[in-house]
Coordinates of C-alpha atoms in Angstrom, one line a residue:
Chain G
X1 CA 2.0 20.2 11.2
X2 CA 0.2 18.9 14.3
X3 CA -3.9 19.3 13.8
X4 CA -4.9 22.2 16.5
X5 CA -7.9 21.2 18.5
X6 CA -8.3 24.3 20.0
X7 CA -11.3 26.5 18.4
X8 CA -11.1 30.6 18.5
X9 CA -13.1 31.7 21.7
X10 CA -16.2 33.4 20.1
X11 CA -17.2 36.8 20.4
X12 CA -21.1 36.0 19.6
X13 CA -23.1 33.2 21.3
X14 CA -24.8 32.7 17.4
X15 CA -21.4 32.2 15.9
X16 CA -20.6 29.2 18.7
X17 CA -23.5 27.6 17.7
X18 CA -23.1 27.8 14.1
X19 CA -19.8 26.2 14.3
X20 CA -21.5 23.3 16.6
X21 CA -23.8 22.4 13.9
X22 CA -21.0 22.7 11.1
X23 CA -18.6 20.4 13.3
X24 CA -21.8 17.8 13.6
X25 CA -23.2 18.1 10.5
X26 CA -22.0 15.3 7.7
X27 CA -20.6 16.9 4.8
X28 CA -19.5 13.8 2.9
X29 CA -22.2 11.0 3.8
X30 CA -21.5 9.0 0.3
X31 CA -17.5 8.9 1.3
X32 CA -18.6 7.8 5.2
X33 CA -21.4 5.2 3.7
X34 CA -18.5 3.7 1.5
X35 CA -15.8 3.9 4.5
X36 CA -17.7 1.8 6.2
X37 CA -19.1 -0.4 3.3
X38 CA -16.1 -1.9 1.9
X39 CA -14.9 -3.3 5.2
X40 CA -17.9 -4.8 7.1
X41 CA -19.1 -6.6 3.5
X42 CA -15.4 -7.9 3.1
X43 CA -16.1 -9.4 6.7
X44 CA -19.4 -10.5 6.5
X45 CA -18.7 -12.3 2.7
X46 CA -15.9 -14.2 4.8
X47 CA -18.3 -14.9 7.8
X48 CA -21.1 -16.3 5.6
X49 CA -19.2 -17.5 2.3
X50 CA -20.9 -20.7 3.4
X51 CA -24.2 -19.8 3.0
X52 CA -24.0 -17.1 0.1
X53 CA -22.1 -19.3 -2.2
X54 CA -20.9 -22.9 -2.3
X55 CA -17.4 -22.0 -4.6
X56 CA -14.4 -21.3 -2.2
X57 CA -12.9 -19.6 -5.3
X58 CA -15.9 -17.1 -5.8
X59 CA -15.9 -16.0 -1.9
X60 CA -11.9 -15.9 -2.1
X61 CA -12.0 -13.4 -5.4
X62 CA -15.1 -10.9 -3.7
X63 CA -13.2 -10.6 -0.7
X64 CA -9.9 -9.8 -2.5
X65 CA -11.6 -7.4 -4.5
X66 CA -13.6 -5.9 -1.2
X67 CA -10.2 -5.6 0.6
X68 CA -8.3 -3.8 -2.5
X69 CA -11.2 -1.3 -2.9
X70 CA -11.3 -0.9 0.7
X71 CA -7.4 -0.1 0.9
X72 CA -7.6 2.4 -2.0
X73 CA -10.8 3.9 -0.8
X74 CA -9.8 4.4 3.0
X75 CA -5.8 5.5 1.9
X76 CA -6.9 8.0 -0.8
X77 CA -10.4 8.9 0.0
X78 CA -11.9 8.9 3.5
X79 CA -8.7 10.0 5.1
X80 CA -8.2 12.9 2.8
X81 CA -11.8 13.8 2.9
X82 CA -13.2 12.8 6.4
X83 CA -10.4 13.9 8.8
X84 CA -8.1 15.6 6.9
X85 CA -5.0 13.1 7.1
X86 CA -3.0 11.6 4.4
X87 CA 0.1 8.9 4.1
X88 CA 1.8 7.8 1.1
X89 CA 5.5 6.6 0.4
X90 CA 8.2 8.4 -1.8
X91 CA 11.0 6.7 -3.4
X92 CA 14.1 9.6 -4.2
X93 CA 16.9 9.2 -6.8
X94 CA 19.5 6.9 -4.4
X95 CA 16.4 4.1 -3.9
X96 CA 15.9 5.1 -0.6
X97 CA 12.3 5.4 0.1
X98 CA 10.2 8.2 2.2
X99 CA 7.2 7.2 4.0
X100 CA 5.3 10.8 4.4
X101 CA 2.3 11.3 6.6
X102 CA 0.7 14.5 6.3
X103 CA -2.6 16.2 8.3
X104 CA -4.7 18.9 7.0
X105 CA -3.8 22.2 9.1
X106 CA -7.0 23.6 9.9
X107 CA -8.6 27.1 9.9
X108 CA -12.1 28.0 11.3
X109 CA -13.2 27.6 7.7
X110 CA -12.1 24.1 7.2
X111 CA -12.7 22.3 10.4
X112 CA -13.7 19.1 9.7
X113 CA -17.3 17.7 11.2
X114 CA -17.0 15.3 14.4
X115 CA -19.4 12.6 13.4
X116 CA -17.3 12.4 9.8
X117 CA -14.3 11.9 12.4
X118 CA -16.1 9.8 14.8
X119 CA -17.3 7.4 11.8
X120 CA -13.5 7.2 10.3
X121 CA -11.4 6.5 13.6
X122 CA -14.6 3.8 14.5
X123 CA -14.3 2.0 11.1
X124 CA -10.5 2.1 11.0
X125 CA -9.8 0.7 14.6
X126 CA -13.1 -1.9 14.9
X127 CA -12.3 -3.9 11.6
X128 CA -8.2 -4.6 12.1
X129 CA -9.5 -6.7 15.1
X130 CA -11.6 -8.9 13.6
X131 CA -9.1 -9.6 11.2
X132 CA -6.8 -10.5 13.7
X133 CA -9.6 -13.0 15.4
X134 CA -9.3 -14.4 11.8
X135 CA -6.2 -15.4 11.6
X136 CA -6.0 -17.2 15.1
X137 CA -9.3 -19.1 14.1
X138 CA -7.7 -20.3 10.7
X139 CA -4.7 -21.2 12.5
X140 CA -6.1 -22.9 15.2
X141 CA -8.9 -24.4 13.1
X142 CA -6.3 -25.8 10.4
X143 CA -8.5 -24.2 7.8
X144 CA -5.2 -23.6 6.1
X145 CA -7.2 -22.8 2.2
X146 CA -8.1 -19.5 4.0
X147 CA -4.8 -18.5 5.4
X148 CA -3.8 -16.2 2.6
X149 CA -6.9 -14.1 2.2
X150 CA -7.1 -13.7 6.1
X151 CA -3.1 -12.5 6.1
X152 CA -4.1 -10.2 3.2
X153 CA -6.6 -8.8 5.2
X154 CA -4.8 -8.4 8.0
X155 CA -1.7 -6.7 6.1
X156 CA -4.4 -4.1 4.4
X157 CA -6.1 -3.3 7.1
X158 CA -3.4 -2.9 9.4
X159 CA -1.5 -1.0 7.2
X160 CA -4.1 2.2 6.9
X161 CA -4.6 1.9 10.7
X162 CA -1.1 2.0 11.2
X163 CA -0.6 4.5 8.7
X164 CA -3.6 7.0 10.2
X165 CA -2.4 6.6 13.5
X166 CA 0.9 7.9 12.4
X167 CA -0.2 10.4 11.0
X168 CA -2.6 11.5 13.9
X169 CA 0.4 11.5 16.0
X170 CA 2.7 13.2 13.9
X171 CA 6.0 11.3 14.1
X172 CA 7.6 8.4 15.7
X173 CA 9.4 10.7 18.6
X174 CA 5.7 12.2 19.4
X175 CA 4.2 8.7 19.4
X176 CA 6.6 7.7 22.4
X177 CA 6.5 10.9 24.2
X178 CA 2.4 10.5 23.7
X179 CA 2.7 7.0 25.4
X180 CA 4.7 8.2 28.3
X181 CA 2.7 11.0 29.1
X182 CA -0.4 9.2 28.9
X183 CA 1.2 6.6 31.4
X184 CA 2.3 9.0 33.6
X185 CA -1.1 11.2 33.6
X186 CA -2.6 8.1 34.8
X187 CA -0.6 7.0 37.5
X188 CA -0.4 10.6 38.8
X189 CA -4.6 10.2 38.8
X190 CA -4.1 7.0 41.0
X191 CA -2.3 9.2 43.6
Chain Y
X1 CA 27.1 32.7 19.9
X2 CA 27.4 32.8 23.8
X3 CA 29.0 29.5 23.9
X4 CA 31.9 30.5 21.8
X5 CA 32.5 33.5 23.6
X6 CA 32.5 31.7 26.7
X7 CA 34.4 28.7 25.4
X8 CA 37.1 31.4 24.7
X9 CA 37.7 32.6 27.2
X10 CA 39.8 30.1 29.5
X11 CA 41.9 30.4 26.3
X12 CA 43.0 33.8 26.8
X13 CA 46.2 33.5 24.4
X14 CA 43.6 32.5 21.8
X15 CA 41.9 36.0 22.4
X16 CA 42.5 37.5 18.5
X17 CA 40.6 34.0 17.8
X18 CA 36.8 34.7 17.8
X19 CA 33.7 33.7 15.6
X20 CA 32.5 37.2 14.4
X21 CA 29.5 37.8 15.1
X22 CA 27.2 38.3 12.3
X23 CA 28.1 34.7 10.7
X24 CA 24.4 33.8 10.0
X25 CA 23.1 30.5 11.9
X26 CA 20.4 29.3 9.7
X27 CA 19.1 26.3 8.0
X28 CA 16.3 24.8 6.6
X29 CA 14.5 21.8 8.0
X30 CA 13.0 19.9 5.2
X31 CA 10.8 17.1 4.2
X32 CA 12.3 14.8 1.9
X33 CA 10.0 16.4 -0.5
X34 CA 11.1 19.2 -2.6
X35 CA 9.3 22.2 -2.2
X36 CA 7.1 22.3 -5.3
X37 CA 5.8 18.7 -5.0
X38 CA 4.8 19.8 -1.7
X39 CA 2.8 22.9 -2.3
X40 CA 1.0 20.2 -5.0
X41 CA 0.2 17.4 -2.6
X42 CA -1.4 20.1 -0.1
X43 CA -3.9 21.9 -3.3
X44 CA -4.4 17.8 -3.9
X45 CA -5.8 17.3 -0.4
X46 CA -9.5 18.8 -1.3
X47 CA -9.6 17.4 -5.1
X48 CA -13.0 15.6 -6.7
X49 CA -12.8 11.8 -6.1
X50 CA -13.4 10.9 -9.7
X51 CA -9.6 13.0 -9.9
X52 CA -7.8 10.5 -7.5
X53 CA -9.8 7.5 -9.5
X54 CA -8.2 8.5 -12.6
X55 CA -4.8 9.2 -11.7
X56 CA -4.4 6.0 -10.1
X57 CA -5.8 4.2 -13.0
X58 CA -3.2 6.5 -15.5
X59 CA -0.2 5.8 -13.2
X60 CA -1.5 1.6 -13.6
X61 CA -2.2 1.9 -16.8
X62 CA 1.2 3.8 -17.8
X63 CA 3.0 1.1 -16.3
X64 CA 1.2 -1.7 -18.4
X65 CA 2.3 0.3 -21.5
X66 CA 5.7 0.1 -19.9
X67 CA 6.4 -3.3 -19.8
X68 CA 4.8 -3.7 -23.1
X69 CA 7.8 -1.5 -24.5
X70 CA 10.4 -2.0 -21.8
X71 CA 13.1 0.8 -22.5
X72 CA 15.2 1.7 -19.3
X73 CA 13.3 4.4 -17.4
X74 CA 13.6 5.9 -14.4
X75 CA 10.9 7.2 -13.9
X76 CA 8.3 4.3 -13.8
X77 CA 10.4 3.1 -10.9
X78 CA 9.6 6.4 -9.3
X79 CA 6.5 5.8 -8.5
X80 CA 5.5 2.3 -7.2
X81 CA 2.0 0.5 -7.0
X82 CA 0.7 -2.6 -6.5
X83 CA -2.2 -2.7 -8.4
X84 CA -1.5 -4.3 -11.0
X85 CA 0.4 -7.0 -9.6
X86 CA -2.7 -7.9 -7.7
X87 CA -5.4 -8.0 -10.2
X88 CA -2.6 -9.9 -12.7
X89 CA -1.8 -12.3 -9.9
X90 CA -5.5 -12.6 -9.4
X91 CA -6.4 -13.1 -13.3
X92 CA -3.3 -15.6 -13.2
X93 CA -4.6 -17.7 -10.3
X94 CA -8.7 -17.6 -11.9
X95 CA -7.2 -18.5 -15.0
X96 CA -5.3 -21.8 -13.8
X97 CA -7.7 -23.2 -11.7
X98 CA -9.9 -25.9 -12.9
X99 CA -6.6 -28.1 -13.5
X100 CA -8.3 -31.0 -11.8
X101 CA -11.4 -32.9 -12.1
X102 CA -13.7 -31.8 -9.3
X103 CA -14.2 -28.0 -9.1
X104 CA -15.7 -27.7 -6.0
X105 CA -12.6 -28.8 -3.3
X106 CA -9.6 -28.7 -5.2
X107 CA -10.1 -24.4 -6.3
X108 CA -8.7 -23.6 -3.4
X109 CA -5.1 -25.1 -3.1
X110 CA -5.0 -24.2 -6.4
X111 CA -5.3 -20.3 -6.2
X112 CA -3.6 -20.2 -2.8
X113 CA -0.9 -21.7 -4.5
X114 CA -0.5 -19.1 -7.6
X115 CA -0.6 -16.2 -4.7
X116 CA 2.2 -17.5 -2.6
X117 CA 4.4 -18.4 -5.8
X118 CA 4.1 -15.4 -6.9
X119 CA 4.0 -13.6 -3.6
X120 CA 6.5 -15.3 -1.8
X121 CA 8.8 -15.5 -4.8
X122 CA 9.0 -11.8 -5.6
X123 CA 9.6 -11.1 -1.8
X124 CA 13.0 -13.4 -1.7
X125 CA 13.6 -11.8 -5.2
X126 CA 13.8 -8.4 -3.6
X127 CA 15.5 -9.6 -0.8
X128 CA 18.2 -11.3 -3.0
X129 CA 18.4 -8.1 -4.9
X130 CA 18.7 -5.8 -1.6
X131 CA 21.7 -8.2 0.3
X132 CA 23.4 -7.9 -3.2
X133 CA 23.5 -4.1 -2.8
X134 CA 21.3 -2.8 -4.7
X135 CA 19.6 0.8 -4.6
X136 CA 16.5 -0.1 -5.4
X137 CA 13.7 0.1 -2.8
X138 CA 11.7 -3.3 -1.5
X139 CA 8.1 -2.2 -2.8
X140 CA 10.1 -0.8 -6.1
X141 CA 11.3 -4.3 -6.8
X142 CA 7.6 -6.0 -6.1
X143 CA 6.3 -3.4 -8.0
X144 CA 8.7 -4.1 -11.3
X145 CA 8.6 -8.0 -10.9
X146 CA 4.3 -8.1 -10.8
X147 CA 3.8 -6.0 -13.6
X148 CA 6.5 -8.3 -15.5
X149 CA 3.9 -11.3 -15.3
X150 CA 1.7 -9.2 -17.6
X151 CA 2.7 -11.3 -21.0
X152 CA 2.7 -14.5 -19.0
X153 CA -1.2 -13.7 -18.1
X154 CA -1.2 -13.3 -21.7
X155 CA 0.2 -16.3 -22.3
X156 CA -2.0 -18.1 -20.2
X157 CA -4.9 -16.4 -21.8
X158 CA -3.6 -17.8 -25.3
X159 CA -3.1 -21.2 -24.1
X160 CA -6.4 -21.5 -22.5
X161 CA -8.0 -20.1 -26.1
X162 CA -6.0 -22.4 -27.7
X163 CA -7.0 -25.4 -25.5
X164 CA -10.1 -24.7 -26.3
X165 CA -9.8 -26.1 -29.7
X166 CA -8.2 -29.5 -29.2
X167 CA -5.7 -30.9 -27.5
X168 CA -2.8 -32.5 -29.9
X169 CA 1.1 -32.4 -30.5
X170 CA 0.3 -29.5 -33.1
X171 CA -1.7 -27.4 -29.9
X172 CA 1.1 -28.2 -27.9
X173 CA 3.9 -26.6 -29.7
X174 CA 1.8 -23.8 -30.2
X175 CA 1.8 -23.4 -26.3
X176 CA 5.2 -24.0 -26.1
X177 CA 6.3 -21.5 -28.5
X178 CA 3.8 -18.9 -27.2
X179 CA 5.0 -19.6 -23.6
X180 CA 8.8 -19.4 -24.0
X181 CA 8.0 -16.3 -25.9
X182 CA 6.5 -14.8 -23.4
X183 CA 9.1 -16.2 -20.7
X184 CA 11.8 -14.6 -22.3
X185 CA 10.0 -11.0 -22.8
X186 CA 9.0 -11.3 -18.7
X187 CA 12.5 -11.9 -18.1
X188 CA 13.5 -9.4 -20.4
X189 CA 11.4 -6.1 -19.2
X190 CA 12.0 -7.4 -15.6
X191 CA 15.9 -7.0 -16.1
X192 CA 15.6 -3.9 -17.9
X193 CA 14.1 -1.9 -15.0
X194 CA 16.3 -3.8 -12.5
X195 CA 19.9 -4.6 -13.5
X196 CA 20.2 -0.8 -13.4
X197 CA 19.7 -0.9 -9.6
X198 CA 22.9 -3.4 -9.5
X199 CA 26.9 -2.8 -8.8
X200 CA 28.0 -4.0 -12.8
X201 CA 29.6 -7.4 -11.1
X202 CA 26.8 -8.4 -9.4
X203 CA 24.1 -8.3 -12.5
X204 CA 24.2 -12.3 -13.3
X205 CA 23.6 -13.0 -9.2
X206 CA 20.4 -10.7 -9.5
X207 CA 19.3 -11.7 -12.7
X208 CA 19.2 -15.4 -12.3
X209 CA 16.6 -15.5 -9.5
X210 CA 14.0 -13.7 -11.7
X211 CA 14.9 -16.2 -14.7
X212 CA 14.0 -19.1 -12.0
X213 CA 11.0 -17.3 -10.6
X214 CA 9.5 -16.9 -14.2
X215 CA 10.3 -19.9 -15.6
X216 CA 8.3 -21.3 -12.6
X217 CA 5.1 -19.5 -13.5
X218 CA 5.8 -20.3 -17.2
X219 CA 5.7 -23.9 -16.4
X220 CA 2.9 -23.5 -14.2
X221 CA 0.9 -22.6 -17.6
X222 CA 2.6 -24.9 -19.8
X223 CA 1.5 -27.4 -17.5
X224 CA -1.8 -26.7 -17.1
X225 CA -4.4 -29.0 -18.7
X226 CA -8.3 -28.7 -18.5

């Protein structure tokens, strides 16, 4: 199930190029635009609720409601749309439940465009982070009132990263086996 | 195949024993999806947002209608989301706030509150339930104990109507009624979709968390004056 990155060696120098442009060309802009939406406004309301409005309660309800649509948009939408990938969970008969992550296999007809990709993988891995800068500075700061909507943030957003990146890699086993080669590509480069 | 053959031959009085030959080795390595949902999930990959939009809100909404009639069902259990015990626990927590005088500083104790009662408590609910040994999953229990607030949040919404009004003995026993009504049918659904889940002996040990944990929110409501 593992994504091939490898393209069919063209026979025509005109049929290389026209995949190029395909690959780079956006073909969902509205789904990129609202990828990316969701998750810098929920940080930004919780940067400047100060200054756009003085109710705690109002900037605690917008960025609830920016976070939920940002979960459901980035688990059901981008991912399925921009790069292919999916995750979801399955519960069977005995209670026991299936976490499945699934990637799009690709033909030369369906490949999907590298600046979608490029704009998916930057949204999902730049935004965890700041969460995470978050939660230290309502810790440290004692600005306890905030501590649940920073968690809540943190738990959604990690959740899709984690989720994507699983999928990406195509199972737990991979994931290790990834991390070991990747170690041991770069200390054989050292030598 | 070779294996055997080899592994038989330091036993040469077990010669006439052999595996034959054309015993077929196969097998199939699945997903824990059966084959049909599969083939579905994959035509699903490339379908219309507006699709996925609607679905969701179905599968949310089919749940509501659930606990409104709560019969034993299977297959809402299935099928878990948490929707709708965020935007109830989020209606829940608007609704109560404005318990004190001063709006400004004391909203947000308040609403932080309502999340981690509810929150919190559902998470030691589920854990009670799973140490007890049941077979129900951890986000399948969330999932059954949020939507089970739903006639609370409708309680609330009564009281706060009703508060509107006046404030007397006669108002008050309104609420009071309205709320243990709505206690009991939380309590009620709630057990429905879970004592299921339970060994038969166990049912009282999981059941009497959820009774605590509702009769919290329920006096959270009661409670509550403007």
């Amino acid at each position: 199930m593992q994504r091939q990155d490898t393209q069919d060696a063209p026979l025509f120098g005109e049929e290389d190029e026209n995949n190029q442009t395909k690959r780079s060309k956006m073909r969902h802009p509205l789904v990129s635009f609202f990828h990316l939406f969701f998750r810098t406004s929920a940080i930004l309301v919780y940067l400047f609720c100060e200054i756009l409005s003085g109710r705690f309660v109002v900037c605690m309800v917008t960025i609830i409601l920016l976070l939920s649509c940002d979960f459901w948009t980035v688990k059901n939408v981008s991912g399925r749309l921009l790069v292919g990938l999916r995750w979801w969970n399955q519960v069977d008969e005995n209670g026991t439940s299936h976490w499945v992550f699934e990637s799009k296999k690709t033909d030369s007809k369906n490949t999907t465009s590298s600046a979608e990709s490029r704009v998916f993988w930057l949204g999902l891995l730049v935004c965890p982070i700041f969460w995470i800068l978050f939660v230290f500075s309502t810790v440290f700061s004692f600005n306890i009132k905030w501590l649940v909507v920073v968690i809540l943030g943190l738990v959604l957003q990690w959740a899709n990263l984690y989720g994507y990146v699983r999928c990406k890699v195509g199972g737990k086993s991979n994931l290790r086996n990834m991390a070991k080669n990747y170690l041991s590509v770069q200390i054989l480069k050292r030598w | 195949m070779a294996a055997s053959e080899e592994a038989s031959r330091p036993f040469a009085g077990l010669s006439d024993v052999s595996i034959s030959e054309d015993i077929p080795v196969e097998g199939d390595i699945s997903v824990p999806v059966g084959p049909s949902r599969r083939d579905d999930e994959f035509s699903t990959l490339d379908e219309p947002v507006k699709d996925t939009i609607m679905r969701d809100l179905r599968a949310v909404g089919n749940k509501f209608i659930h606990v409104l009639y709560p019969k034993r069902s299977s297959a809402l259990l299935r099928d878990w989301d948490l929707w709708g015990p965020l935007l109830l626990c989020v209606t829940l927590a608007l609704l109560l706030q404005g318990g004190a005088a001063d709006h400004e500083d004391q909203g947000g104790p308040q609403f932080a509150e309502v999340f981690v009662i509810v929150w919190f408590g559902s998470i030691i609910i589920t854990l009670n339930s799973k140490l007890l040994g049941g077979t129900i999953s951890f986000f399948q229990s969330l999932c059954v104990l949020g939507y089970c607030i739903m006639p609370l949040t409708v309680a609330m919404v009564v009281c706060r109507i009703v508060l509107l009004v006046s404030s007397g003995v006669i108002i008050f026993a309104v609420r009071l009624v309205v709320v243990t009504a709505s206690f009991g049918w939380s309590t009620f659904a709630s057990t429905a979709f879970l004592a299921d889940s339970q060994p038969p002996n166990r049912k009282a040990l999981v059941v009497y968390p959820v009774f605590l944990f509702y009769f919290v929110i329920a006096w959270m409501i009661l409670t509550y004056s403007p």
